[in-house]
Amino acid sequence: MTKPVIIAGAGPAGLALAIGLAQTGLRILLVERQEEDMLSDPAFDGREIALTHSSIAALKRLGAWEKIAPGNIHPLAEARVLNGKSPLALSFDAGRRSTAQLGSLVSNCDIRRALFASAIEHSGIELIAGVSVEEVSTSDHAAQVSLSNGAEHVGSLLVAADSRFSTIRGKLGISARMNRLGKSMLVGRVELERHHDNAATEWFDNGQTLALLPLGERQASAVVTLPDGDAERLAAMDPGALGDELTRRFARKFGQMRMLTPMHNYPLTTSYSHRFITKRAALAGDAAVGMHPVTAHGFNLGIAGTERLARLVAAGCRLHGDPGHPVTLRRYEAGHRAATWPLYAATNAIVGLYTDDRAPGRLARGLGLRAARLAPARKAVSKLLMQGA
């Protein structure tokens, strides 16, 4: 059975790419190891995604945005950065732009649910759920996959969209720069005593990094990054004690906190693939670039990358009649590397600076915070946060 494009992975990147390609008239085979009911109604996983205006526009083009309940979309009006006990705060907002907010916060599970609902509306997308890709092979003329159910499929292009720990990437012979940080991110919803003013707060403190993401009236997502062992101990607390502990860690800036959900624990690993393409194959989403969550760009870069790939594949089909033409893939790799590497490198540098608790590190980030308060720097960062709004 031949399909023009085979996509391994039905997470947000895989679904977005499948929809984008199907909109051009291509036929897609989408393979996912999770069962279909988990794709159609994904469980809450604690992750809240800070969507830029560009990503929201992309979700609208994919037919997914209108499938998210308005009450599950939360405005992000401002972003604030705090450094230890310093009274200085660095604030970013939309400035004089036409929009009054930097973007919107939406739960990862709501985005996945909406993308899946949009994908199944396309007759050109065939989903095979509950199976994994066991073997892959590519040549100058075709890409072939062997599935765990014994089936084999051949296409003109294979796309790996199966997470930053991608097994397909390895099977294609592509290595990646993997950086296991020895820290974990805990995320969970809390009720606040004081209002958050629709502002996200990032607080680099000694021995921990904290964030508060505004969700609704006196509700927020609390994010705590700690060394792995400390994170596990914190996550194991009962809800009452955990709420008190978060209240203490956030120095009562938002008053008393009360847990609304359990804390979900995510060990932190960043990744950057040494190549994004090989013969008849490409990497998308986290399989290509796995960002540190501190600047909230991972999802947005992934969506932008799938739009880039879909656009180039469509153009390649018009010019060459071939979704996996080598010229198309080289253009994708060049464009995606140019778009991702500066942000990936800058984010890692920020993380290194703001999590260095040694005296020189504390001094450097204090000086950096003062410099960033200058108007040109603040405008540049606000533009980066909004990404083309």
Coordinates of C-alpha atoms in Angstrom, one line a residue:
M1 CA 0.0 0.0 0.0
T2 CA 1.6 3.3 -1.1
K3 CA 1.0 6.7 0.6
P4 CA 2.8 9.9 -0.4
V5 CA 3.6 10.9 3.2
I6 CA 4.0 8.7 6.3
I7 CA 4.0 10.6 9.6
A8 CA 5.2 8.7 12.8
G9 CA 3.7 10.4 15.8
A10 CA 0.3 11.9 16.4
G11 CA 1.2 14.5 19.0
P12 CA 0.6 18.2 18.2
A13 CA 3.4 18.4 15.6
G14 CA 2.4 15.2 13.8
L15 CA -1.3 16.2 13.8
A16 CA -0.6 19.8 12.6
L17 CA 1.6 18.5 9.8
A18 CA -0.9 15.9 8.7
I19 CA -3.7 18.5 8.5
G20 CA -1.5 21.0 6.7
L21 CA -0.5 18.5 4.1
A22 CA -4.0 17.1 3.7
Q23 CA -5.2 20.7 3.0
T24 CA -3.0 20.6 0.0
G25 CA -4.6 17.5 -1.3
L26 CA -1.9 15.0 -0.3
R27 CA -2.8 11.6 1.2
I28 CA -1.3 11.0 4.7
L29 CA -0.7 7.9 6.7
L30 CA -0.5 8.8 10.4
V31 CA 1.0 6.1 12.7
E32 CA 0.7 6.5 16.5
R33 CA 1.5 4.0 19.3
Q34 CA -1.2 5.4 21.6
E35 CA -4.8 4.1 21.3
E36 CA -7.3 6.2 19.4
D37 CA -9.3 7.0 22.5
M38 CA -6.3 8.6 24.1
L39 CA -5.8 10.8 21.1
S40 CA -9.4 11.9 20.8
D41 CA -9.7 12.7 24.5
P42 CA -6.2 13.2 26.0
A43 CA -5.9 13.4 29.8
F44 CA -4.8 16.6 31.5
D45 CA -1.0 16.4 31.9
G46 CA -0.4 19.7 33.8
R47 CA 1.2 21.5 30.8
E48 CA -0.1 24.9 29.9
I49 CA 1.1 26.2 26.5
A50 CA 1.9 29.9 26.0
L51 CA 0.7 30.4 22.4
T52 CA 2.1 33.3 20.4
H53 CA -0.2 35.1 18.0
S54 CA 1.5 33.4 15.1
S55 CA 0.7 30.0 16.6
I56 CA -2.9 31.0 17.2
A57 CA -3.2 32.0 13.6
A58 CA -1.7 28.7 12.5
L59 CA -4.2 26.8 14.6
K60 CA -7.0 28.8 13.0
R61 CA -5.7 27.8 9.5
L62 CA -5.7 24.2 10.6
G63 CA -9.3 24.4 11.8
A64 CA -8.4 23.6 15.4
W65 CA -8.7 26.9 17.2
E66 CA -12.5 27.1 17.0
K67 CA -12.6 23.6 18.5
I68 CA -11.1 24.9 21.8
A69 CA -13.8 26.1 24.3
P70 CA -13.4 29.9 24.8
G71 CA -13.4 29.3 28.6
N72 CA -10.2 27.2 28.2
I73 CA -8.3 30.1 26.5
H74 CA -6.7 32.5 28.9
P75 CA -5.1 35.9 28.1
L76 CA -1.4 36.5 28.7
A77 CA -1.1 40.2 29.0
E78 CA 2.3 40.5 30.5
A79 CA 5.5 38.6 31.4
R80 CA 7.6 39.4 34.5
V81 CA 11.0 38.2 35.4
L82 CA 12.3 38.2 38.9
N83 CA 15.8 37.5 40.2
G84 CA 16.3 36.1 43.7
K85 CA 15.5 38.7 46.4
S86 CA 16.2 41.6 44.1
P87 CA 13.4 44.2 44.1
L88 CA 13.9 44.8 40.4
A89 CA 11.4 43.2 38.1
L90 CA 11.7 43.0 34.3
S91 CA 8.4 43.3 32.6
F92 CA 7.3 42.7 29.0
D93 CA 4.0 43.5 27.4
A94 CA 2.4 44.1 24.0
G95 CA 3.3 47.8 24.1
R96 CA 1.6 49.9 21.5
R97 CA 0.8 47.0 19.2
S98 CA -2.8 46.5 18.0
T99 CA -3.2 43.6 20.4
A100 CA -3.5 44.0 24.1
Q101 CA -1.8 40.8 25.0
L102 CA 1.4 38.8 24.4
G103 CA -0.6 35.7 23.6
S104 CA -2.8 33.1 25.2
L105 CA -2.5 30.1 27.5
V106 CA -4.2 26.9 26.6
S107 CA -3.7 23.4 28.1
N108 CA -1.7 21.0 26.1
C109 CA -4.5 18.4 26.3
D110 CA -7.1 20.9 24.8
I111 CA -4.8 21.7 21.9
R112 CA -4.2 18.0 21.2
R113 CA -7.9 17.3 21.4
A114 CA -8.7 20.1 19.0
L115 CA -6.0 19.1 16.5
F116 CA -7.2 15.5 16.5
A117 CA -10.8 16.6 16.0
S118 CA -9.7 18.6 13.0
A119 CA -7.5 15.8 11.6
I120 CA -10.2 13.2 11.5
E121 CA -12.4 15.5 9.4
H122 CA -9.9 15.1 6.5
S123 CA -10.6 12.1 4.3
G124 CA -7.0 12.2 3.1
I125 CA -5.6 11.3 6.6
E126 CA -5.6 7.6 7.5
L127 CA -4.8 7.0 11.2
I128 CA -3.3 3.7 12.4
A129 CA -3.4 3.9 16.2
G130 CA -2.2 1.5 18.9
V131 CA 0.8 0.3 16.8
S132 CA 4.5 1.4 16.7
V133 CA 7.0 1.7 13.9
E134 CA 9.4 -1.2 14.2
E135 CA 11.7 -0.7 11.2
V136 CA 12.3 2.0 8.7
S137 CA 14.3 2.1 5.5
T138 CA 14.8 4.9 2.9
S139 CA 16.3 5.1 -0.5
D140 CA 16.6 7.6 -3.3
H141 CA 13.0 6.6 -4.4
A142 CA 10.9 5.7 -1.4
A143 CA 10.6 5.4 2.4
Q144 CA 9.3 2.1 3.9
V145 CA 8.0 1.4 7.4
S146 CA 7.3 -1.9 9.1
L147 CA 4.7 -1.7 11.9
S148 CA 4.3 -3.8 15.1
N149 CA 1.0 -5.2 13.7
G150 CA 3.0 -6.8 10.8
A151 CA 1.9 -4.3 8.1
E152 CA 4.3 -2.6 5.8
H153 CA 3.8 0.8 4.1
V154 CA 5.7 2.6 1.4
G155 CA 5.6 6.4 0.8
S156 CA 7.5 9.1 -0.9
L157 CA 8.3 10.9 2.4
L158 CA 8.6 9.7 6.0
V159 CA 8.4 12.3 8.8
A160 CA 9.4 11.5 12.4
A161 CA 7.3 13.5 14.9
D162 CA 7.7 11.2 17.8
S163 CA 9.1 13.4 20.6
R164 CA 12.6 14.6 21.5
F165 CA 13.5 11.0 22.4
S166 CA 12.5 9.9 18.9
T167 CA 13.1 6.3 18.1
I168 CA 12.5 6.9 14.4
R169 CA 15.3 9.5 14.4
G170 CA 17.7 6.8 15.6
K171 CA 16.4 4.3 13.1
L172 CA 17.1 6.8 10.3
G173 CA 20.7 7.1 11.5
I174 CA 20.4 10.7 12.7
S175 CA 22.1 11.6 16.0
A176 CA 21.1 14.4 18.3
R177 CA 22.7 16.6 20.9
M178 CA 21.0 15.4 24.1
N179 CA 21.4 17.4 27.3
R180 CA 20.0 15.8 30.4
L181 CA 19.9 18.6 33.0
G182 CA 19.5 16.6 36.2
K183 CA 16.5 18.7 37.0
S184 CA 12.8 18.2 36.8
M185 CA 9.8 20.5 36.2
L186 CA 6.8 20.1 38.4
V187 CA 3.5 21.6 37.0
G188 CA 0.1 21.7 38.5
R189 CA -2.9 24.0 38.8
V190 CA -3.4 26.1 42.0
E191 CA -6.0 28.4 43.4
L192 CA -4.6 31.8 44.5
E193 CA -5.5 34.2 47.3
R194 CA -4.4 37.2 45.2
H195 CA -5.1 37.9 41.6
H196 CA -2.4 37.3 39.0
D197 CA -3.4 40.3 36.8
N198 CA -3.1 38.0 33.7
A199 CA 0.7 38.2 34.0
A200 CA 3.1 35.3 33.8
T201 CA 5.9 35.4 36.4
E202 CA 9.3 33.8 36.0
W203 CA 11.4 33.8 39.2
F204 CA 15.0 32.7 39.2
D205 CA 15.8 32.0 42.8
N206 CA 18.7 30.3 44.5
G207 CA 18.3 26.5 44.1
Q208 CA 15.0 26.7 42.2
T209 CA 13.2 28.3 39.3
L210 CA 9.6 29.2 39.7
A211 CA 6.9 30.3 37.3
L212 CA 3.2 31.2 37.6
L213 CA 1.1 31.1 34.5
P214 CA -2.3 32.9 34.7
L215 CA -5.4 30.7 33.8
G216 CA -8.6 32.1 35.2
E217 CA -10.0 34.1 38.1
R218 CA -7.5 33.4 40.9
Q219 CA -6.3 30.3 39.2
A220 CA -2.9 29.6 37.7
S221 CA -0.4 26.9 36.8
A222 CA 2.5 26.7 39.3
V223 CA 5.8 25.5 37.8
V224 CA 8.7 24.5 40.0
T225 CA 12.1 23.4 38.6
L226 CA 14.3 21.6 41.1
P227 CA 17.1 19.0 41.1
D228 CA 15.5 15.6 40.4
G229 CA 15.5 14.2 43.9
D230 CA 14.0 17.3 45.4
A231 CA 11.3 17.4 42.7
E232 CA 10.3 13.8 43.5
R233 CA 10.0 14.6 47.2
L234 CA 7.9 17.7 46.5
A235 CA 5.6 15.8 44.1
A236 CA 5.0 13.1 46.8
M237 CA 3.5 15.6 49.3
D238 CA -0.2 15.4 50.1
P239 CA -2.3 18.3 48.5
G240 CA -2.6 20.3 51.7
A241 CA 1.1 20.2 52.6
L242 CA 2.0 20.8 48.9
G243 CA -0.1 24.0 48.8
D244 CA 1.6 25.3 51.9
E245 CA 5.0 24.5 50.5
L246 CA 4.3 26.3 47.2
T247 CA 3.0 29.3 49.2
R248 CA 6.3 29.4 51.0
R249 CA 8.4 28.9 47.9
F250 CA 6.6 31.7 46.1
A251 CA 7.1 33.9 49.2
R252 CA 3.4 34.5 49.5
K253 CA 3.6 36.8 46.5
F254 CA 0.1 35.5 45.5
G255 CA -1.1 34.8 49.0
Q256 CA -2.1 31.3 50.1
M257 CA -2.0 28.6 47.3
R258 CA -4.3 25.6 47.2
M259 CA -3.8 22.6 45.0
L260 CA -6.5 22.0 42.3
T261 CA -4.7 19.2 40.5
P262 CA -1.7 16.9 41.3
M263 CA 1.7 18.0 40.3
H264 CA 3.0 16.4 37.2
N265 CA 6.8 15.6 37.1
Y266 CA 8.8 16.1 33.9
P267 CA 12.6 15.4 34.0
L268 CA 14.2 18.0 31.8
T269 CA 16.2 17.1 28.7
T270 CA 16.9 19.5 25.8
S271 CA 17.8 18.2 22.4
Y272 CA 19.0 19.4 19.0
S273 CA 19.3 17.0 16.1
H274 CA 22.6 17.1 14.1
R275 CA 20.5 16.8 10.9
F276 CA 16.8 17.4 10.2
I277 CA 16.7 15.3 7.0
T278 CA 18.0 12.3 5.3
K279 CA 16.9 10.5 2.1
R280 CA 13.2 10.6 1.9
A281 CA 12.8 11.5 5.5
A282 CA 12.5 14.6 7.8
L283 CA 12.3 15.4 11.5
A284 CA 9.5 17.6 12.9
G285 CA 8.5 19.1 16.2
D286 CA 10.5 17.9 19.2
A287 CA 12.1 15.1 17.2
A288 CA 14.1 17.9 15.5
V289 CA 14.4 20.4 18.4
G290 CA 13.5 19.9 22.0
M291 CA 13.6 23.3 23.7
H292 CA 14.0 24.1 27.4
P293 CA 10.6 25.2 28.6
V294 CA 11.9 28.4 30.3
T295 CA 11.2 30.7 27.3
A296 CA 8.0 28.8 26.3
H297 CA 9.1 28.6 22.6
G298 CA 9.1 24.8 22.1
F299 CA 5.5 24.4 21.0
N300 CA 5.5 27.6 18.9
L301 CA 8.7 26.6 17.1
G302 CA 7.3 23.1 16.4
I303 CA 4.1 24.5 14.9
A304 CA 6.1 27.0 12.8
G305 CA 8.3 24.1 11.6
T306 CA 5.3 22.0 10.5
E307 CA 3.9 24.9 8.6
R308 CA 7.3 25.4 6.9
L309 CA 7.5 21.8 6.0
A310 CA 3.9 21.6 4.7
R311 CA 4.4 24.7 2.6
L312 CA 7.7 23.4 1.0
V313 CA 6.3 19.9 0.4
A314 CA 3.3 21.4 -1.4
A315 CA 5.6 23.6 -3.5
G316 CA 7.8 20.6 -4.2
C317 CA 4.8 18.6 -5.4
R318 CA 3.9 21.4 -7.8
L319 CA 7.4 21.7 -9.2
H320 CA 8.6 18.1 -9.1
G321 CA 5.5 16.0 -8.5
D322 CA 7.3 14.5 -5.5
P323 CA 6.6 15.2 -1.7
G324 CA 10.0 13.9 -0.7
H325 CA 12.2 15.6 -3.4
P326 CA 15.7 16.2 -2.1
V327 CA 15.6 19.9 -3.0
T328 CA 12.5 20.3 -0.9
L329 CA 14.1 18.6 2.1
R330 CA 17.3 20.6 1.9
R331 CA 15.2 23.9 1.9
Y332 CA 13.3 22.7 4.9
E333 CA 16.5 21.9 6.8
A334 CA 18.1 25.2 6.0
G335 CA 15.0 27.2 7.0
H336 CA 14.3 25.3 10.2
R337 CA 17.9 25.5 11.3
A338 CA 18.0 29.2 10.8
A339 CA 14.7 29.6 12.7
T340 CA 15.6 27.4 15.6
W341 CA 19.3 27.5 16.4
P342 CA 19.5 31.1 17.6
L343 CA 16.6 30.6 20.0
Y344 CA 17.9 27.2 21.1
A345 CA 21.4 28.6 21.8
A346 CA 20.0 31.8 23.5
T347 CA 17.6 29.8 25.7
N348 CA 20.4 27.5 26.9
A349 CA 22.6 30.5 27.6
I350 CA 19.8 32.1 29.6
V351 CA 19.2 28.9 31.6
G352 CA 22.9 28.6 32.3
L353 CA 23.2 32.2 33.5
Y354 CA 20.0 32.3 35.6
T355 CA 20.5 29.0 37.3
D356 CA 24.1 29.6 38.3
D357 CA 24.0 30.1 42.0
R358 CA 27.7 30.9 42.4
A359 CA 28.6 34.5 43.2
P360 CA 29.9 35.5 39.7
G361 CA 26.6 34.1 38.2
R362 CA 24.5 36.0 40.7
L363 CA 26.4 39.2 39.8
A364 CA 26.1 38.6 36.1
R365 CA 22.4 38.0 36.1
G366 CA 21.9 41.1 38.3
L367 CA 23.8 43.2 35.8
G368 CA 21.9 41.5 32.9
L369 CA 18.6 42.3 34.5
R370 CA 19.4 45.9 34.8
A371 CA 20.6 46.1 31.2
A372 CA 17.5 44.4 29.9
R373 CA 15.3 47.0 31.6
L374 CA 16.4 49.5 29.0
A375 CA 13.7 50.3 26.4
P376 CA 15.4 48.9 23.3
A377 CA 16.1 45.5 25.0
R378 CA 12.6 45.3 26.4
K379 CA 11.1 46.0 23.0
A380 CA 13.3 43.4 21.4
V381 CA 12.3 40.7 23.9
S382 CA 8.6 41.6 23.7
K383 CA 8.7 41.2 19.9
L384 CA 10.5 37.8 20.4
L385 CA 7.8 36.7 22.8
M386 CA 5.0 37.7 20.4
Q387 CA 6.8 36.3 17.4
G388 CA 5.3 38.3 14.6
A389 CA 2.1 39.4 16.2

